mmCIF file of C-alpha atoms and ligand atoms in Angstrom:
data_model
loop_
_atom_site.group_PDB
_atom_site.id
_atom_site.type_symbol
_atom_site.label_atom_id
_atom_site.label_comp_id
_atom_site.label_asym_id
_atom_site.label_seq_id
_atom_site.Cartn_x
_atom_site.Cartn_y
_atom_site.Cartn_z
ATOM 1 C CA MET A 1 78.617 117.483 106.702
ATOM 2 C CA PRO A 2 77.085 115.496 104.564
ATOM 3 C CA ASN A 3 73.838 114.753 104.483
ATOM 4 C CA ALA A 4 71.934 111.969 106.632
ATOM 5 C CA ASP A 5 69.771 111.554 102.913
ATOM 6 C CA GLU A 6 72.730 111.030 100.764
ATOM 7 C CA PRO A 7 74.002 107.056 101.139
ATOM 8 C CA ARG A 8 77.769 106.855 102.258
ATOM 9 C CA SER A 9 80.384 105.670 100.953
ATOM 10 C CA ARG A 10 82.330 102.715 101.434
ATOM 11 C CA GLU A 11 84.406 101.958 99.172
ATOM 12 C CA PRO A 12 87.918 102.535 100.794
ATOM 13 C CA ALA A 13 89.987 105.228 98.702
ATOM 14 C CA PRO A 14 92.704 103.293 95.711
ATOM 15 C CA ARG A 15 95.875 102.596 96.650
ATOM 16 C CA ARG A 16 98.587 104.079 94.189
ATOM 17 C CA VAL A 17 100.768 101.914 92.799
ATOM 18 C CA SER A 18 103.053 103.501 90.192
ATOM 19 C CA VAL A 19 105.447 100.970 87.504
ATOM 20 C CA GLU A 20 108.991 102.726 87.158
ATOM 21 C CA GLN A 21 110.351 101.608 83.909
ATOM 22 C CA ASP A 22 114.078 99.616 84.389
ATOM 23 C CA GLY A 23 112.590 100.318 87.927
ATOM 24 C CA PRO A 24 110.268 98.921 90.865
ATOM 25 C CA VAL A 25 106.706 99.439 91.927
ATOM 26 C CA VAL A 26 106.379 102.003 93.729
ATOM 27 C CA VAL A 27 103.168 101.064 97.128
ATOM 28 C CA GLU A 28 101.718 103.953 99.650
ATOM 29 C CA GLY A 29 101.809 101.667 102.213
ATOM 30 C CA PRO A 30 101.577 100.216 105.015
ATOM 31 C CA VAL A 31 101.709 97.185 102.746
ATOM 32 C CA GLU A 32 102.790 92.444 104.185
ATOM 33 C CA VAL A 33 104.506 90.915 100.427
ATOM 34 C CA VAL A 34 104.355 87.389 99.441
ATOM 35 C CA ALA A 35 106.628 86.240 98.496
ATOM 36 C CA ASP A 36 107.335 83.393 96.263
ATOM 37 C CA ASP A 37 107.618 81.460 99.142
ATOM 38 C CA GLY A 38 105.758 82.002 101.169
ATOM 39 C CA THR A 39 108.193 84.830 103.715
ATOM 40 C CA VAL A 40 105.177 87.925 104.816
ATOM 41 C CA ALA A 41 107.915 91.662 104.417
ATOM 42 C CA VAL A 42 105.729 94.099 106.338
ATOM 43 C CA SER A 43 106.507 97.962 106.005
ATOM 44 C CA ASP A 44 104.721 100.232 107.907
ATOM 45 C CA ARG A 45 106.214 102.937 105.659
ATOM 46 C CA PHE A 46 104.260 105.535 103.842
ATOM 47 C CA ALA A 47 105.702 104.086 99.926
ATOM 48 C CA VAL A 48 107.686 101.476 99.455
ATOM 49 C CA ALA A 49 109.975 100.845 96.496
ATOM 50 C CA ILE A 50 108.974 96.990 95.496
ATOM 51 C CA CYS A 51 112.078 95.380 93.359
ATOM 52 C CA THR A 52 110.860 93.816 90.574
ATOM 53 C CA CYS A 53 114.169 92.584 89.069
ATOM 54 C CA ARG A 54 115.832 91.005 92.280
ATOM 55 C CA ARG A 55 118.668 91.809 92.183
ATOM 56 C CA SER A 56 118.221 93.226 95.516
ATOM 57 C CA ALA A 57 119.980 91.934 98.607
ATOM 58 C CA SER A 58 116.823 93.183 100.538
ATOM 59 C CA TYR A 59 114.605 91.723 98.802
ATOM 60 C CA PRO A 60 111.299 92.168 98.452
ATOM 61 C CA TRP A 61 112.279 95.549 98.997
ATOM 62 C CA CYS A 62 114.073 98.203 96.713
ATOM 63 C CA ASP A 63 117.852 98.433 97.562
ATOM 64 C CA THR A 64 118.943 100.486 93.975
ATOM 65 C CA SER A 65 121.138 97.822 92.960
ATOM 66 C CA HIS A 66 118.722 98.414 89.327
ATOM 67 C CA ARG A 67 120.378 101.456 88.821
ATOM 68 C CA ALA A 68 124.420 99.417 87.952
ATOM 69 C CA HIS A 69 122.545 96.999 86.309
ATOM 70 C CA GLU A 70 120.656 99.634 84.194
ATOM 71 C CA ARG A 71 123.706 101.628 84.002
ATOM 72 C CA ARG A 72 125.714 98.583 82.045
ATOM 73 C CA ARG A 73 122.602 97.126 80.389
ATOM 74 C CA LYS A 74 123.236 101.129 78.776
ATOM 75 C CA ASP A 75 126.686 101.702 78.191
ATOM 76 C CA ARG A 76 127.020 98.952 76.424
ATOM 77 C CA THR A 77 125.098 100.635 73.471
HETATM 78 S S1 LIG B 1 114.152 97.417 91.575
HETATM 79 FE FE1 LIG B 1 116.316 98.495 92.559
HETATM 80 S S2 LIG B 1 116.915 96.394 93.169
HETATM 81 FE FE2 LIG B 1 115.598 95.626 91.803
#
């Protein structure tokens, strides 16, 4: 039980955002994503992957399309 003399922290827990190399940004949900055209996408999921490559058919959500692009890029090297 917290001590009544101690100030209570009012700071919310920081939201974790993970950046994947050549992939999406994974954000702990729920989230609202505002696109550059002003549209708003909402997800109540525990964590969501937000597309950073713009290849997703379900943008702004990552649909793993970035993986095929990454494979082609590695095949050329
Ligand atoms: S980052 Fe995964 S489809 Fe764009």
